[in-house]
Short mmCIF file of C-alpha atoms in Angstrom, two decimals:
data_model
loop_
_atom_site.label_atom_id
_atom_site.label_comp_id
_atom_site.label_asym_id
_atom_site.label_seq_id
_atom_site.Cartn_x
_atom_site.Cartn_y
_atom_site.Cartn_z
CA MET A 15 148.31 110.98 -73.97
CA PRO A 16 148.71 113.49 -76.28
CA PRO A 17 147.43 112.93 -80.10
CA VAL A 18 149.79 111.37 -82.62
CA PRO A 19 150.63 114.20 -85.03
CA GLU A 20 149.45 113.14 -88.55
CA PRO A 21 152.26 112.39 -91.18
CA VAL A 22 153.55 115.20 -93.53
CA PHE A 23 156.34 114.26 -96.17
CA ALA A 24 157.99 116.75 -98.32
CA LEU A 25 159.79 115.55 -101.51
CA ILE A 26 162.59 118.09 -102.17
CA ASP A 27 163.84 117.52 -106.10
CA CYS A 28 166.82 119.51 -107.56
CA ASN A 29 165.47 121.12 -110.93
CA SER A 30 167.51 119.80 -113.88
CA PHE A 31 170.07 118.68 -111.44
CA TYR A 32 172.95 117.98 -113.91
CA ALA A 33 172.46 121.10 -115.74
CA SER A 34 171.90 122.97 -112.54
CA CYS A 35 175.43 121.57 -111.30
CA GLU A 36 177.32 122.70 -114.64
CA ARG A 37 175.94 126.36 -113.94
CA VAL A 38 177.13 126.98 -110.62
CA PHE A 39 180.54 127.52 -111.45
CA ARG A 40 179.68 129.01 -114.72
CA PRO A 41 177.37 132.00 -113.91
CA ASP A 42 177.79 133.13 -117.40
CA LEU A 43 175.36 130.12 -118.64
CA ALA A 44 172.64 131.19 -116.57
CA ARG A 45 170.28 131.67 -119.41
CA THR A 46 172.03 129.36 -121.88
CA PRO A 47 170.39 126.09 -122.95
CA ILE A 48 172.31 123.26 -121.64
CA VAL A 49 172.15 119.34 -122.20
CA VAL A 50 174.19 116.58 -120.37
CA LEU A 51 175.35 113.74 -122.38
CA SER A 52 175.53 109.89 -121.29
CA ASN A 53 178.77 107.97 -121.00
CA ASN A 54 181.14 108.20 -124.19
CA ASP A 55 178.98 111.45 -125.01
CA GLY A 56 176.42 109.21 -126.60
CA CYS A 57 172.89 110.43 -125.86
CA VAL A 58 171.29 113.22 -123.77
CA ILE A 59 170.42 112.36 -120.35
CA ALA A 60 169.98 115.82 -118.78
CA ARG A 61 168.27 119.07 -120.00
CA SER A 62 167.97 122.73 -118.71
CA ALA A 63 164.38 124.05 -119.30
CA GLU A 64 165.75 126.09 -122.11
CA ALA A 65 166.95 122.93 -123.93
CA LYS A 66 164.02 120.95 -123.80
CA ALA A 67 162.60 122.47 -127.23
CA TYR A 68 165.72 121.16 -128.97
CA ALA A 69 166.55 117.85 -127.40
CA ARG A 70 164.78 114.91 -126.39
CA MET A 71 165.72 112.78 -123.50
CA GLY A 72 167.69 109.76 -124.87
CA GLU A 73 168.30 111.30 -128.09
CA PRO A 74 171.82 110.44 -129.62
CA TYR A 75 174.10 113.25 -129.60
CA PHE A 76 175.64 112.81 -133.23
CA GLN A 77 172.07 113.07 -134.80
CA ILE A 78 171.36 116.50 -133.22
CA ARG A 79 174.71 117.84 -132.74
CA ASP A 80 174.43 120.59 -135.69
CA LYS A 81 170.57 121.41 -134.62
CA LEU A 82 172.10 121.99 -131.11
CA ARG A 83 174.97 124.21 -132.27
CA ARG A 84 172.59 126.37 -134.48
CA HIS A 85 170.17 127.16 -131.60
CA GLY A 86 173.02 127.77 -129.34
CA VAL A 87 172.59 124.79 -127.00
CA LEU A 88 175.81 123.90 -125.08
CA ALA A 89 176.60 120.12 -124.38
CA PHE A 90 178.44 118.88 -121.53
CA SER A 91 179.88 115.45 -120.90
CA SER A 92 178.72 113.78 -117.85
CA ASN A 93 180.85 114.95 -114.77
CA TYR A 94 179.81 112.37 -112.29
CA ALA A 95 182.39 113.37 -109.71
CA LEU A 96 181.11 117.05 -109.68
CA TYR A 97 177.40 115.67 -109.46
CA GLY A 98 177.95 113.25 -106.83
CA ASP A 99 179.64 115.85 -104.63
CA MET A 100 177.40 118.76 -105.07
CA SER A 101 174.28 115.84 -104.39
CA GLN A 102 176.17 115.32 -100.85
CA ARG A 103 175.85 119.17 -100.29
CA VAL A 104 172.51 119.46 -100.90
CA MET A 105 171.30 116.43 -99.01
CA ALA A 106 173.56 117.39 -95.94
CA LEU A 107 172.28 120.77 -96.07
CA ILE A 108 168.34 119.23 -95.94
CA GLU A 109 169.27 116.89 -93.44
CA SER A 110 170.36 119.93 -91.24
CA MET A 111 166.71 121.38 -91.51
CA VAL A 112 164.22 118.33 -90.93
CA PRO A 113 163.63 116.01 -88.56
CA ALA A 114 164.32 112.84 -90.61
CA CYS A 115 165.46 112.40 -94.25
CA GLU A 116 165.52 109.75 -96.78
CA VAL A 117 167.80 110.15 -99.86
CA TYR A 118 165.97 108.71 -102.97
CA SER A 119 168.22 109.16 -105.52
CA ILE A 120 171.07 111.60 -106.32
CA ASP A 121 168.81 114.54 -106.84
CA GLU A 122 165.64 113.95 -104.61
CA CYS A 123 164.89 113.21 -101.10
CA PHE A 124 161.89 112.67 -98.84
CA ALA A 125 161.74 114.64 -95.87
CA ASP A 126 159.68 113.91 -92.69
CA LEU A 127 158.06 117.36 -91.51
CA ARG A 128 156.19 116.27 -88.64
CA GLY A 129 156.24 118.31 -85.41
CA ILE A 130 157.74 121.50 -87.71
CA PRO A 131 155.60 124.30 -86.56
CA GLY A 132 154.04 127.16 -88.57
CA ASP A 133 153.12 127.64 -92.03
CA LEU A 134 154.73 124.47 -94.07
CA THR A 135 154.74 126.32 -97.32
CA ALA A 136 157.02 129.08 -95.75
CA PHE A 137 159.06 126.31 -94.42
CA GLY A 138 159.30 124.82 -97.97
CA ARG A 139 160.56 128.48 -99.45
CA GLU A 140 162.81 128.76 -96.48
CA VAL A 141 164.46 125.21 -97.61
CA ARG A 142 164.55 126.14 -101.08
CA ALA A 143 165.98 129.55 -100.62
CA ARG A 144 168.82 128.25 -98.19
CA VAL A 145 169.68 125.52 -100.71
CA LEU A 146 169.96 127.68 -103.53
CA ARG A 147 172.19 130.43 -101.38
CA CYS A 148 174.46 127.65 -100.18
CA THR A 149 174.90 125.61 -102.99
CA GLY A 150 173.45 127.45 -106.19
CA ILE A 151 171.19 124.36 -106.97
CA PRO A 152 167.26 125.26 -107.43
CA VAL A 153 164.85 122.65 -105.81
CA GLY A 154 161.31 122.46 -105.84
CA VAL A 155 159.38 121.40 -102.54
CA GLY A 156 155.99 119.32 -102.65
CA ILE A 157 154.40 118.84 -99.27
CA ALA A 158 151.62 116.45 -98.70
CA ARG A 159 150.20 113.66 -96.06
CA THR A 160 151.84 110.72 -97.97
CA LYS A 161 154.97 110.10 -99.95
CA THR A 162 153.03 109.48 -103.17
CA LEU A 163 151.17 112.74 -102.91
CA ALA A 164 154.49 114.73 -102.12
CA LYS A 165 155.62 113.51 -105.35
CA LEU A 166 152.52 114.95 -107.25
CA ALA A 167 152.86 118.20 -105.11
CA ASN A 168 156.40 118.51 -106.30
CA HIS A 169 155.34 117.70 -109.79
CA THR A 170 152.78 120.49 -109.62
CA ALA A 171 155.48 122.78 -108.22
CA LYS A 172 157.64 122.65 -111.15
CA ARG A 173 154.99 122.45 -113.71
CA LEU A 174 153.31 125.82 -112.49
CA GLN A 175 156.63 127.19 -111.12
CA ALA A 176 155.57 130.91 -112.21
CA HIS A 177 152.59 130.53 -109.81
CA THR A 178 153.89 128.41 -107.14
CA GLY A 179 157.44 129.63 -106.62
CA GLY A 180 158.68 126.14 -106.69
CA VAL A 181 157.01 125.19 -103.59
CA VAL A 182 153.15 123.45 -103.23
CA ASP A 183 151.47 122.26 -100.05
CA ILE A 184 148.43 119.97 -100.65
CA CYS A 185 147.90 118.84 -97.00
CA GLU A 186 144.41 120.38 -97.14
CA PRO A 187 141.64 118.02 -98.91
CA PHE A 188 140.53 120.71 -101.41
CA LYS A 189 144.16 121.36 -102.49
CA ARG A 190 145.00 117.67 -102.93
CA ASP A 191 141.53 117.13 -104.97
CA TRP A 192 142.55 120.03 -107.38
CA VAL A 193 145.86 118.57 -107.99
CA LEU A 194 144.46 114.95 -108.49
CA ARG A 195 141.75 116.27 -110.82
CA ASN A 196 144.36 118.21 -113.06
CA THR A 197 147.11 115.43 -113.18
CA GLY A 198 147.19 112.43 -115.83
CA VAL A 199 147.71 109.11 -114.21
CA SER A 200 150.99 108.67 -115.94
CA GLU A 201 152.42 111.44 -113.70
CA VAL A 202 151.49 109.09 -110.50
CA TRP A 203 154.57 108.06 -108.67
CA GLY A 204 155.14 104.06 -109.82
CA ILE A 205 152.51 104.15 -112.64
CA GLY A 206 154.48 103.43 -115.92
CA LYS A 207 153.32 103.64 -119.77
CA ARG A 208 152.18 99.97 -119.82
CA LEU A 209 149.98 100.50 -116.60
CA THR A 210 148.75 103.59 -117.68
CA ALA A 211 147.26 101.76 -120.80
CA HIS A 212 145.61 99.01 -118.80
CA LEU A 213 144.32 101.64 -116.46
CA ALA A 214 142.81 103.88 -119.31
CA GLU A 215 140.79 100.60 -120.62
CA LEU A 216 138.99 100.87 -117.01
CA GLY A 217 138.31 104.53 -117.59
CA ILE A 218 141.04 105.59 -115.19
CA ARG A 219 142.85 108.58 -116.76
CA THR A 220 143.54 110.99 -114.01
CA ALA A 221 145.14 110.80 -110.63
CA MET A 222 141.61 111.44 -109.26
CA ASP A 223 140.29 108.50 -111.07
CA LEU A 224 142.95 106.21 -109.64
CA ALA A 225 142.03 107.44 -106.11
CA ARG A 226 138.48 106.66 -106.38
CA ALA A 227 138.72 103.52 -107.76
CA ASP A 228 137.93 100.39 -106.07
CA ALA A 229 141.22 99.49 -104.06
CA ARG A 230 140.13 95.74 -104.01
CA LEU A 231 139.68 95.54 -107.96
CA LEU A 232 143.04 97.27 -108.22
CA ARG A 233 144.80 94.73 -105.99
CA ASP A 234 142.85 91.70 -107.82
CA LYS A 235 143.60 92.99 -111.39
CA PHE A 236 147.04 94.45 -110.89
CA SER A 237 148.85 94.34 -107.61
CA VAL A 238 149.12 95.26 -104.08
CA VAL A 239 151.47 98.32 -104.94
CA VAL A 240 148.54 99.84 -107.18
CA GLU A 241 146.32 99.20 -104.52
CA LYS A 242 148.50 101.13 -101.96
CA THR A 243 149.05 103.84 -104.47
CA ALA A 244 145.46 104.51 -104.60
CA ARG A 245 145.15 104.58 -100.91
CA GLU A 246 148.25 107.05 -100.75
CA LEU A 247 146.27 109.24 -103.14
CA ASN A 248 143.42 109.53 -100.86
CA GLY A 249 145.74 110.42 -97.87
CA ILE A 250 146.47 107.31 -96.06
CA ALA A 251 150.15 106.75 -95.64
CA CYS A 252 151.10 103.28 -96.66
CA LEU A 253 154.74 104.22 -97.28
CA GLU A 254 157.13 104.91 -94.37
CA LEU A 255 160.37 107.10 -94.53
CA ASP A 256 163.27 104.68 -95.21
CA GLU A 257 166.19 106.40 -93.53
CA ALA A 258 168.94 103.69 -94.15
CA GLU A 259 169.18 102.07 -97.59
CA PRO A 260 169.28 98.32 -97.34
CA PRO A 261 172.53 96.68 -98.39
CA ARG A 262 172.58 95.76 -102.18
CA GLN A 263 172.44 92.22 -102.92
CA GLU A 264 174.75 92.54 -105.99
CA ILE A 265 177.09 95.03 -107.26
CA CYS A 266 177.74 95.75 -110.56
CA CYS A 267 180.44 98.28 -112.36
CA SER A 268 180.31 98.41 -116.23
CA ARG A 269 181.57 100.81 -118.75
CA MET A 270 181.52 101.37 -122.50
CA PHE A 271 185.09 101.69 -123.73
CA GLY A 272 186.10 104.98 -125.24
CA GLU A 273 187.28 103.28 -128.24
CA ARG A 274 187.13 99.52 -129.39
CA LEU A 275 189.84 97.41 -127.71
CA THR A 276 191.63 94.44 -129.55
CA GLU A 277 194.45 93.68 -127.40
CA LEU A 278 194.14 91.87 -123.97
CA ALA A 279 196.58 94.23 -122.10
CA PRO A 280 193.95 97.34 -122.04
CA ILE A 281 191.17 95.20 -121.30
CA ARG A 282 192.64 93.51 -118.49
CA GLN A 283 193.36 97.17 -117.08
CA ALA A 284 189.66 98.10 -117.65
CA VAL A 285 188.47 94.92 -115.72
CA ALA A 286 191.13 95.80 -112.85
CA THR A 287 189.78 99.28 -112.54
CA TYR A 288 185.96 98.19 -112.61
CA THR A 289 186.91 95.65 -109.97
CA ALA A 290 188.46 98.18 -107.84
CA ARG A 291 185.50 100.11 -107.93
CA ALA A 292 183.04 97.54 -106.98
CA ALA A 293 185.08 96.49 -104.31
CA GLU A 294 185.03 99.99 -103.02
CA LYS A 295 181.19 99.79 -103.06
CA LEU A 296 181.00 96.66 -101.21
CA ARG A 297 183.38 97.82 -98.45
CA ALA A 298 181.20 101.00 -98.08
CA GLN A 299 178.18 98.90 -97.21
CA GLY A 300 180.02 96.38 -94.92
CA SER A 301 179.52 93.52 -97.07
CA LEU A 302 181.60 90.57 -98.38
CA CYS A 303 181.56 88.68 -101.85
CA ARG A 304 181.55 85.06 -102.44
CA ARG A 305 181.22 84.81 -106.29
CA LEU A 306 182.22 87.11 -109.00
CA ARG A 307 181.09 87.36 -112.75
CA VAL A 308 183.18 89.10 -115.71
CA SER A 309 181.97 89.74 -119.06
CA ILE A 310 182.92 91.39 -122.15
CA ARG A 311 181.48 91.94 -125.39
CA THR A 312 181.62 93.69 -128.92
CA GLY A 313 179.49 96.33 -130.35
CA LEU A 314 175.82 95.40 -130.95
CA PHE A 315 174.59 97.63 -133.79
CA ASN A 316 177.24 97.08 -136.58
CA PRO A 317 176.13 94.07 -138.70
CA ASP A 318 179.21 93.74 -140.65
CA GLU A 319 181.27 93.43 -137.19
CA ALA A 320 182.13 90.07 -135.68
CA GLN A 321 180.07 89.65 -132.70
CA HIS A 322 181.27 87.94 -129.36
CA ALA A 323 179.87 88.46 -125.77
CA GLN A 324 180.63 86.01 -123.09
CA GLY A 325 180.64 85.84 -119.31
CA ALA A 326 182.49 83.67 -116.60
CA LEU A 327 181.48 83.01 -112.95
CA VAL A 328 184.69 82.56 -110.32
CA GLN A 329 183.93 81.15 -106.67
CA LEU A 330 186.17 82.98 -104.31
CA PRO A 331 188.18 80.84 -101.87
CA TYR A 332 186.48 82.78 -98.98
CA PRO A 333 183.92 85.71 -98.79
CA SER A 334 185.86 88.94 -99.31
CA ASN A 335 185.99 92.40 -100.06
CA ASP A 336 189.86 92.51 -100.67
CA THR A 337 190.35 94.34 -103.80
CA ARG A 338 193.49 91.97 -104.79
CA LEU A 339 191.90 88.87 -104.32
CA LEU A 340 188.84 90.10 -106.20
CA THR A 341 191.09 91.41 -108.98
CA GLY A 342 193.11 88.23 -109.30
CA ALA A 343 189.86 86.42 -109.68
CA ALA A 344 188.46 88.85 -112.25
CA ARG A 345 191.64 88.71 -114.18
CA GLU A 346 191.40 84.82 -114.50
CA ALA A 347 187.97 85.01 -115.58
CA LEU A 348 188.85 87.45 -118.19
CA GLY A 349 191.73 85.18 -119.47
CA ARG A 350 189.16 82.51 -120.18
CA LEU A 351 186.70 84.88 -122.17
CA TYR A 352 189.08 87.12 -124.09
CA ARG A 353 189.20 85.86 -128.09
CA PRO A 354 191.62 87.47 -130.31
CA GLY A 355 190.57 89.02 -133.44
CA PHE A 356 187.37 90.88 -132.13
CA ARG A 357 186.86 94.69 -131.41
CA TYR A 358 185.38 94.73 -127.74
CA SER A 359 183.42 97.62 -126.69
CA LYS A 360 182.45 97.03 -122.95
CA ALA A 361 183.20 94.84 -120.04
CA GLU A 362 181.26 94.38 -116.69
CA VAL A 363 182.13 93.09 -113.16
CA LEU A 364 179.38 91.83 -111.11
CA LEU A 365 179.81 90.82 -107.32
CA LEU A 366 177.33 88.13 -106.30
CA GLU A 367 176.09 86.32 -103.26
CA LEU A 368 176.76 89.24 -100.90
CA CYS A 369 176.91 88.89 -97.20
CA ARG A 370 177.61 90.56 -94.03
CA PRO A 371 180.66 89.39 -91.69
CA GLY A 372 179.27 86.84 -89.37
CA GLU A 373 176.38 86.12 -91.54
CA PHE A 374 178.04 83.05 -93.17
CA THR A 375 178.67 79.62 -91.91
CA GLY A 376 182.09 78.11 -92.57
CA ASP A 377 183.63 75.05 -91.07
CA LEU A 378 186.82 74.44 -88.85
CA PHE A 379 189.00 73.93 -92.05
CA SER A 380 187.47 76.84 -93.99
CA THR A 381 189.90 79.52 -95.15
CA VAL A 382 189.12 82.94 -94.08
CA GLN A 383 189.88 86.49 -95.16
CA PRO A 384 192.99 87.30 -93.05
CA ALA A 385 192.77 90.27 -90.55
CA GLY A 386 195.56 92.28 -92.46
CA ALA A 387 193.62 92.25 -95.33
CA GLY A 388 190.69 94.12 -93.71
CA ARG A 389 193.10 96.53 -92.26
CA LEU A 390 194.93 97.32 -95.42
CA MET A 391 191.60 97.84 -97.27
CA ALA A 392 190.50 100.47 -94.46
CA VAL A 393 193.68 102.35 -94.96
CA LEU A 394 193.35 102.17 -98.88
CA ASP A 395 189.68 103.84 -98.30
CA GLU A 396 191.00 106.27 -96.01
CA VAL A 397 193.55 107.60 -97.97
CA ASN A 398 191.48 107.66 -101.25
CA GLY A 399 188.48 109.15 -99.11
CA ARG A 400 190.93 112.14 -98.07
CA TYR A 401 192.83 112.77 -101.48
CA GLY A 402 190.53 111.56 -103.92
CA ARG A 403 189.55 108.25 -105.71
CA GLY A 404 192.67 106.65 -107.16
CA ALA A 405 195.11 108.64 -105.02
CA LEU A 406 196.12 104.91 -103.76
CA ARG A 407 195.69 102.00 -106.07
CA ALA A 408 196.63 98.86 -107.39
CA GLY A 409 199.50 98.76 -110.07
CA SER A 410 197.04 97.24 -112.46
CA VAL A 411 194.71 100.29 -112.54
CA PRO A 412 196.06 103.22 -114.68
CA LEU A 413 195.55 106.77 -113.72
CA ALA A 414 194.48 108.06 -117.21
CA PRO A 415 193.97 105.11 -119.28
CA GLU A 416 193.53 105.45 -123.26
CA TRP A 417 190.66 103.22 -123.36
CA GLY A 418 188.56 105.67 -120.85
CA MET A 419 185.22 107.00 -121.69
CA ARG A 420 185.25 109.92 -124.35
CA ARG A 421 184.29 112.92 -122.33
CA GLU A 422 185.71 115.60 -124.72
CA MET A 423 183.26 118.30 -123.24
CA MET A 424 183.62 117.52 -119.64
CA SER A 425 183.63 120.43 -117.27
CA GLN A 426 186.12 120.96 -114.66
CA ALA A 427 186.21 118.92 -110.99
CA TYR A 428 185.44 122.28 -109.24
CA THR A 429 184.79 120.81 -105.90
CA THR A 430 187.08 117.74 -105.86
CA ARG A 431 190.56 118.35 -107.28
CA VAL A 432 192.75 121.07 -105.84
CA GLU A 433 194.19 122.09 -109.42
CA GLN A 434 190.63 122.60 -110.82
CA LEU A 435 189.29 124.72 -107.92
CA TRP A 436 187.39 127.99 -109.14
CA ARG A 437 189.66 130.78 -109.57
CA VAL A 438 188.83 134.48 -108.77
CA CYS A 439 191.38 136.81 -110.40
CA ALA A 440 191.58 140.53 -109.21
CA GLY A 441 190.65 142.95 -112.00
#
């Protein structure tokens, strides 16, 4: 039998992804520092490399607005439709180039490079060049024998961009050891701030220290996860590529309102909107919901304002993914929660006790979801998939609500709305 090839993983990560997406259709911003803001333009959630000197992650925008303007930093409201579509384009391109791929987050994926001939560094540069040419998004590529080492290789590729060209291969032991010696333990995948402090008490301050630590001691003192991390740093693959994302056990949709709401009608619209979005996610993973929870709350940070926060559960008559049934249950729950005289800032819809069709046991007299409801929901999803979310929706879901998130600095939906496509004018 031919020898089984050693595992080789690549982590391909988009550089400053949200900021890079904003630049794809604005080449005039190629060297302009950019920050992207959270919901309701609250705080900084992404920065281009040039903007990192002027804004910290999570810093409230209202506190640094004037400073950013003085230094020519341009702020954008979060444009999730654009970011999601650009992510799909990047991931589809990568998947076409590698034997197997695991999408880890909106801006990064792991790839299995076993069986790819030739110089893997050259292959990483080919991936990087092709993604940049076809999507306009710059990426970094880290290549190693384990997923944890691939993460470190990717971190090194970005940290030493001028020397690495955005690609680092540490499959060879001497390259791996150099990276481990020159990387703090806090940069290791899965090692958080609190764990870093505990490891420092044991004299473990670099990734190399963690790799050389006694694996059994790490397991006894911390967890099997830390033990596996140390083994991965030594080149022993403990984590496999997960090509299929497991179905979620809960699905949540929540948003801050663009303004405080005191009347029941707009809150009811918001809850219907969030329920429709949660039901769409539910159907996308092929699940049904047996219980639903709705909660609303006022603002948390104004001591002079009356406070109210409460949630309510609703047991559905049968497991369902029908937007109409879920919305009716959510509205009924909201009616129990709402109190006049409060200024509400947020609502949340949580789908609980999820199951797959055929995984629950009813009885002879149990009610089940009508077949017609499933067919109707399939048509709803097909229409919205073809013409854009909200093209077909329940009457209780407004198209452009006044209570929607504040996104006063949002860029155009360049790739998902026909009327906002990029225009090229003849000179």
